[in-house]
PDB file of C-alpha atoms and ligand atoms in Angstrom:
ATOM      1  CA  UNK A   1      68.011 -41.418   9.557  1.00 53.00           C
ATOM      2  CA  UNK A   2      64.883 -42.701   7.875  1.00 54.00           C
ATOM      3  CA  UNK A   3      65.445 -44.225   4.451  1.00 57.00           C
ATOM      4  CA  UNK A   4      62.889 -43.172   1.826  1.00 58.00           C
ATOM      5  CA  UNK A   5      61.267 -46.195   0.178  1.00 59.00           C
ATOM      6  CA  UNK A   6      58.956 -44.113  -1.984  1.00 60.00           C
ATOM      7  CA  UNK A   7      60.443 -45.248  -5.288  1.00 71.00           C
ATOM      8  CA  UNK A   8      60.599 -48.937  -4.451  1.00 75.00           C
ATOM      9  CA  UNK A   9      58.110 -51.404  -5.922  1.00 83.00           C
ATOM     10  CA  UNK A  10      55.481 -52.075  -3.215  1.00 83.00           C
ATOM     11  CA  UNK A  11      55.987 -55.409  -1.470  1.00 89.00           C
ATOM     12  CA  UNK A  12      54.592 -57.232   1.523  1.00 94.00           C
ATOM     13  CA  UNK A  13      56.262 -59.979   3.522  1.00 96.00           C
ATOM     14  CA  UNK A  14      55.052 -61.949   6.555  1.00 97.00           C
ATOM     15  CA  UNK A  15      57.734 -63.837   8.454  1.00 98.00           C
ATOM     16  CA  UNK A  16      56.517 -66.264  11.138  1.00 98.00           C
ATOM     17  CA  UNK A  17      53.656 -63.948  12.112  1.00 98.00           C
ATOM     18  CA  UNK A  18      51.447 -65.076  14.990  1.00 98.00           C
ATOM     19  CA  UNK A  19      48.492 -63.271  16.478  1.00 98.00           C
ATOM     20  CA  UNK A  20      45.822 -63.813  19.116  1.00 97.00           C
ATOM     21  CA  UNK A  21      43.161 -61.409  20.340  1.00 97.00           C
ATOM     22  CA  UNK A  22      43.531 -60.261  23.967  1.00 95.00           C
ATOM     23  CA  UNK A  23      42.306 -62.885  26.408  1.00 95.00           C
ATOM     24  CA  UNK A  24      42.640 -65.700  23.839  1.00 94.00           C
ATOM     25  CA  UNK A  25      45.214 -68.395  24.632  1.00 92.00           C
ATOM     26  CA  UNK A  26      45.158 -69.953  21.165  1.00 95.00           C
ATOM     27  CA  UNK A  27      46.802 -68.173  18.252  1.00 97.00           C
ATOM     28  CA  UNK A  28      44.276 -67.274  15.596  1.00 97.00           C
ATOM     29  CA  UNK A  29      47.173 -66.820  13.166  1.00 97.00           C
ATOM     30  CA  UNK A  30      50.181 -69.040  13.797  1.00 97.00           C
ATOM     31  CA  UNK A  31      53.581 -68.687  12.140  1.00 98.00           C
ATOM     32  CA  UNK A  32      52.141 -67.239   8.952  1.00 98.00           C
ATOM     33  CA  UNK A  33      54.637 -66.864   6.091  1.00 98.00           C
ATOM     34  CA  UNK A  34      54.013 -65.397   2.673  1.00 96.00           C
ATOM     35  CA  UNK A  35      55.324 -62.694   0.441  1.00 95.00           C
ATOM     36  CA  UNK A  36      53.899 -60.572  -2.347  1.00 93.00           C
ATOM     37  CA  UNK A  37      56.715 -59.086  -4.301  1.00 89.00           C
ATOM     38  CA  UNK A  38      54.926 -56.942  -6.827  1.00 84.00           C
ATOM     39  CA  UNK A  39      51.547 -55.289  -7.247  1.00 82.00           C
ATOM     40  CA  UNK A  40      48.684 -57.430  -8.503  1.00 85.00           C
ATOM     41  CA  UNK A  41      45.168 -58.542  -7.716  1.00 87.00           C
ATOM     42  CA  UNK A  42      45.262 -60.922  -4.785  1.00 89.00           C
ATOM     43  CA  UNK A  43      42.480 -62.687  -2.879  1.00 92.00           C
ATOM     44  CA  UNK A  44      42.314 -64.248   0.555  1.00 93.00           C
ATOM     45  CA  UNK A  45      39.893 -67.147   0.731  1.00 96.00           C
ATOM     46  CA  UNK A  46      38.643 -68.860   3.858  1.00 96.00           C
ATOM     47  CA  UNK A  47      35.506 -69.803   5.718  1.00 97.00           C
ATOM     48  CA  UNK A  48      33.675 -67.414   8.026  1.00 95.00           C
ATOM     49  CA  UNK A  49      35.706 -66.670  11.150  1.00 95.00           C
ATOM     50  CA  UNK A  50      38.919 -68.179   9.771  1.00 96.00           C
ATOM     51  CA  UNK A  51      40.856 -64.907  10.190  1.00 97.00           C
ATOM     52  CA  UNK A  52      40.723 -63.116   6.816  1.00 96.00           C
ATOM     53  CA  UNK A  53      39.767 -59.719   8.270  1.00 94.00           C
ATOM     54  CA  UNK A  54      42.327 -60.172  11.052  1.00 96.00           C
ATOM     55  CA  UNK A  55      45.017 -60.852   8.450  1.00 97.00           C
ATOM     56  CA  UNK A  56      44.040 -57.666   6.572  1.00 94.00           C
ATOM     57  CA  UNK A  57      44.133 -55.636   9.799  1.00 94.00           C
ATOM     58  CA  UNK A  58      47.658 -56.931  10.427  1.00 96.00           C
ATOM     59  CA  UNK A  59      48.666 -55.979   6.880  1.00 95.00           C
ATOM     60  CA  UNK A  60      47.264 -52.478   7.452  1.00 92.00           C
ATOM     61  CA  UNK A  61      48.907 -52.000  10.845  1.00 92.00           C
ATOM     62  CA  UNK A  62      45.544 -51.648  12.607  1.00 92.00           C
ATOM     63  CA  UNK A  63      46.638 -54.481  14.923  1.00 96.00           C
ATOM     64  CA  UNK A  64      50.130 -55.808  15.587  1.00 97.00           C
ATOM     65  CA  UNK A  65      51.589 -59.318  15.577  1.00 98.00           C
ATOM     66  CA  UNK A  66      52.328 -61.072  18.859  1.00 97.00           C
ATOM     67  CA  UNK A  67      55.378 -62.652  17.214  1.00 97.00           C
ATOM     68  CA  UNK A  68      57.072 -62.442  13.861  1.00 98.00           C
ATOM     69  CA  UNK A  69      57.778 -59.638  11.435  1.00 98.00           C
ATOM     70  CA  UNK A  70      55.669 -57.856   8.847  1.00 97.00           C
ATOM     71  CA  UNK A  71      57.740 -56.024   6.261  1.00 95.00           C
ATOM     72  CA  UNK A  72      55.898 -53.763   3.875  1.00 92.00           C
ATOM     73  CA  UNK A  73      56.556 -50.555   1.996  1.00 88.00           C
ATOM     74  CA  UNK A  74      53.093 -50.529   0.448  1.00 86.00           C
ATOM     75  CA  UNK A  75      50.591 -47.759   1.037  1.00 82.00           C
ATOM     76  CA  UNK A  76      47.560 -49.898   1.785  1.00 83.00           C
ATOM     77  CA  UNK A  77      43.948 -48.832   2.250  1.00 82.00           C
ATOM     78  CA  UNK A  78      41.171 -50.921   3.694  1.00 85.00           C
ATOM     79  CA  UNK A  79      37.438 -50.937   3.107  1.00 83.00           C
ATOM     80  CA  UNK A  80      35.645 -52.508   6.045  1.00 83.00           C
ATOM     81  CA  UNK A  81      32.929 -55.099   5.583  1.00 81.00           C
ATOM     82  CA  UNK A  82      30.251 -52.852   7.063  1.00 85.00           C
ATOM     83  CA  UNK A  83      30.267 -49.359   5.416  1.00 80.00           C
ATOM     84  CA  UNK A  84      28.793 -47.852   8.604  1.00 82.00           C
ATOM     85  CA  UNK A  85      32.066 -48.663  10.380  1.00 82.00           C
ATOM     86  CA  UNK A  86      34.032 -46.525   7.965  1.00 82.00           C
ATOM     87  CA  UNK A  87      32.022 -43.911   6.095  1.00 85.00           C
ATOM     88  CA  UNK A  88      31.174 -40.797   8.075  1.00 87.00           C
ATOM     89  CA  UNK A  89      30.132 -38.224   5.511  1.00 90.00           C
ATOM     90  CA  UNK A  90      27.163 -38.055   3.104  1.00 89.00           C
ATOM     91  CA  UNK A  91      29.223 -38.140  -0.110  1.00 90.00           C
ATOM     92  CA  UNK A  92      32.609 -39.287  -1.422  1.00 88.00           C
ATOM     93  CA  UNK A  93      34.088 -35.791  -1.826  1.00 91.00           C
ATOM     94  CA  UNK A  94      33.404 -34.766   1.780  1.00 93.00           C
ATOM     95  CA  UNK A  95      34.561 -38.169   3.038  1.00 91.00           C
ATOM     96  CA  UNK A  96      37.905 -37.743   1.237  1.00 91.00           C
ATOM     97  CA  UNK A  97      38.171 -34.141   2.406  1.00 92.00           C
ATOM     98  CA  UNK A  98      38.260 -35.075   6.091  1.00 90.00           C
ATOM     99  CA  UNK A  99      41.291 -37.275   5.451  1.00 84.00           C
ATOM    100  CA  UNK A 100      43.279 -34.789   3.430  1.00 88.00           C
ATOM    101  CA  UNK A 101      46.187 -32.683   4.696  1.00 86.00           C
ATOM    102  CA  UNK A 102      44.622 -29.234   5.190  1.00 85.00           C
ATOM    103  CA  UNK A 103      47.981 -27.422   5.088  1.00 92.00           C
ATOM    104  CA  UNK A 104      47.982 -27.252   1.307  1.00 93.00           C
ATOM    105  CA  UNK A 105      46.225 -24.751  -0.940  1.00 95.00           C
ATOM    106  CA  UNK A 106      42.570 -25.121  -1.883  1.00 94.00           C
ATOM    107  CA  UNK A 107      43.728 -25.610  -5.465  1.00 95.00           C
ATOM    108  CA  UNK A 108      45.947 -28.541  -4.441  1.00 95.00           C
ATOM    109  CA  UNK A 109      43.145 -30.004  -2.335  1.00 94.00           C
ATOM    110  CA  UNK A 110      40.749 -29.853  -5.292  1.00 93.00           C
ATOM    111  CA  UNK A 111      43.358 -31.414  -7.578  1.00 92.00           C
ATOM    112  CA  UNK A 112      43.866 -34.330  -5.195  1.00 91.00           C
ATOM    113  CA  UNK A 113      40.129 -34.866  -4.700  1.00 92.00           C
ATOM    114  CA  UNK A 114      39.464 -34.777  -8.433  1.00 90.00           C
ATOM    115  CA  UNK A 115      42.279 -37.227  -9.077  1.00 88.00           C
ATOM    116  CA  UNK A 116      40.726 -39.745  -6.651  1.00 86.00           C
ATOM    117  CA  UNK A 117      37.140 -39.208  -7.736  1.00 89.00           C
ATOM    118  CA  UNK A 118      37.648 -39.261 -11.487  1.00 77.00           C
ATOM    119  CA  UNK A 119      38.272 -43.027 -11.400  1.00 61.00           C
ATOM    120  CA  UNK A 120      34.812 -43.634 -10.037  1.00 51.00           C
ATOM    121  CA  UNK A 121      32.784 -41.117 -12.005  1.00 48.00           C
TER     122      UNK A 121
HETATM  123  N1  ADP B 201      38.188 -57.713  17.975  1.00 57.66           N
HETATM  124  C1  ADP B 201      38.115 -59.036  18.218  1.00 57.66           C
HETATM  125  N2  ADP B 201      38.279 -59.522  19.478  1.00 57.66           N
HETATM  126  C2  ADP B 201      38.236 -60.854  19.722  1.00 57.66           C
HETATM  127  N3  ADP B 201      38.006 -61.791  18.772  1.00 57.66           N
HETATM  128  C3  ADP B 201      37.827 -61.362  17.516  1.00 57.66           C
HETATM  129  C4  ADP B 201      37.877 -59.961  17.163  1.00 57.66           C
HETATM  130  N4  ADP B 201      37.669 -59.843  15.830  1.00 57.66           N
HETATM  131  C5  ADP B 201      37.501 -61.092  15.373  1.00 57.66           C
HETATM  132  N5  ADP B 201      37.593 -62.001  16.374  1.00 57.66           N
HETATM  133  C6  ADP B 201      37.481 -63.462  16.240  1.00 57.66           C
HETATM  134  O1  ADP B 201      38.571 -63.899  15.447  1.00 57.66           O
HETATM  135  C7  ADP B 201      38.160 -64.936  14.547  1.00 57.66           C
HETATM  136  C8  ADP B 201      38.473 -64.519  13.121  1.00 57.66           C
HETATM  137  O2  ADP B 201      37.668 -63.400  12.781  1.00 57.66           O
HETATM  138  P1  ADP B 201      37.827 -62.634  11.409  1.00 57.66           P
HETATM  139  O3  ADP B 201      39.251 -62.272  11.199  1.00 57.66           O
HETATM  140  O4  ADP B 201      36.821 -61.521  11.428  1.00 57.66           O
HETATM  141  O5  ADP B 201      37.402 -63.773  10.368  1.00 57.66           O
HETATM  142  P2  ADP B 201      36.893 -63.685   8.840  1.00 57.66           P
HETATM  143  O6  ADP B 201      37.150 -62.295   8.341  1.00 57.66           O
HETATM  144  O7  ADP B 201      37.683 -64.735   8.113  1.00 57.66           O
HETATM  145  O8  ADP B 201      35.445 -64.018   8.852  1.00 57.66           O
HETATM  146  C9  ADP B 201      36.670 -65.162  14.822  1.00 57.66           C
HETATM  147  O9  ADP B 201      36.559 -66.263  15.711  1.00 57.66           O
HETATM  148  C10 ADP B 201      36.222 -63.874  15.476  1.00 57.66           C
HETATM  149  O10 ADP B 201      35.160 -64.107  16.362  1.00 57.66           O
HETATM  150 MG1   MG B 202      35.897 -60.773   7.533  1.00 57.66          MG
END
């Protein structure tokens, strides 16, 4: 049985996480440990090529650790560095629409879109 974690405070925990890209012998990320126990505004700093984007892809589940455990109940989105790698549609509304569950009523769809867009208008 899957336990619902919907009402928990979002958290993120890395325990001894290591990662290397295929074909690479050296770990790019080696035994990384940290935890974020409540929502906030966090930054990852590091020089070019140090592994910041890789770390974010691990957090998002786009790639998986070679070793270690990532524990998170957070619903995390990611904006890629180059918009052309992410944005497909000509405007925000149509971009959101392609990611929305289409099995709900048009009214519900509009409500959800408006809720997301109102923050940016
Ligand atoms: N898909 C990939 N395959 C192989 N190597 C990669 C890939 N993506 C990034 N790298 C390498 O991993 C290292 C870290 O990259 P990245 O996480 O993008 O760093 P940052 O975001 O800090 O600039 C770099 O040496 C980069 O060339
Ligand atoms: Mg980067």
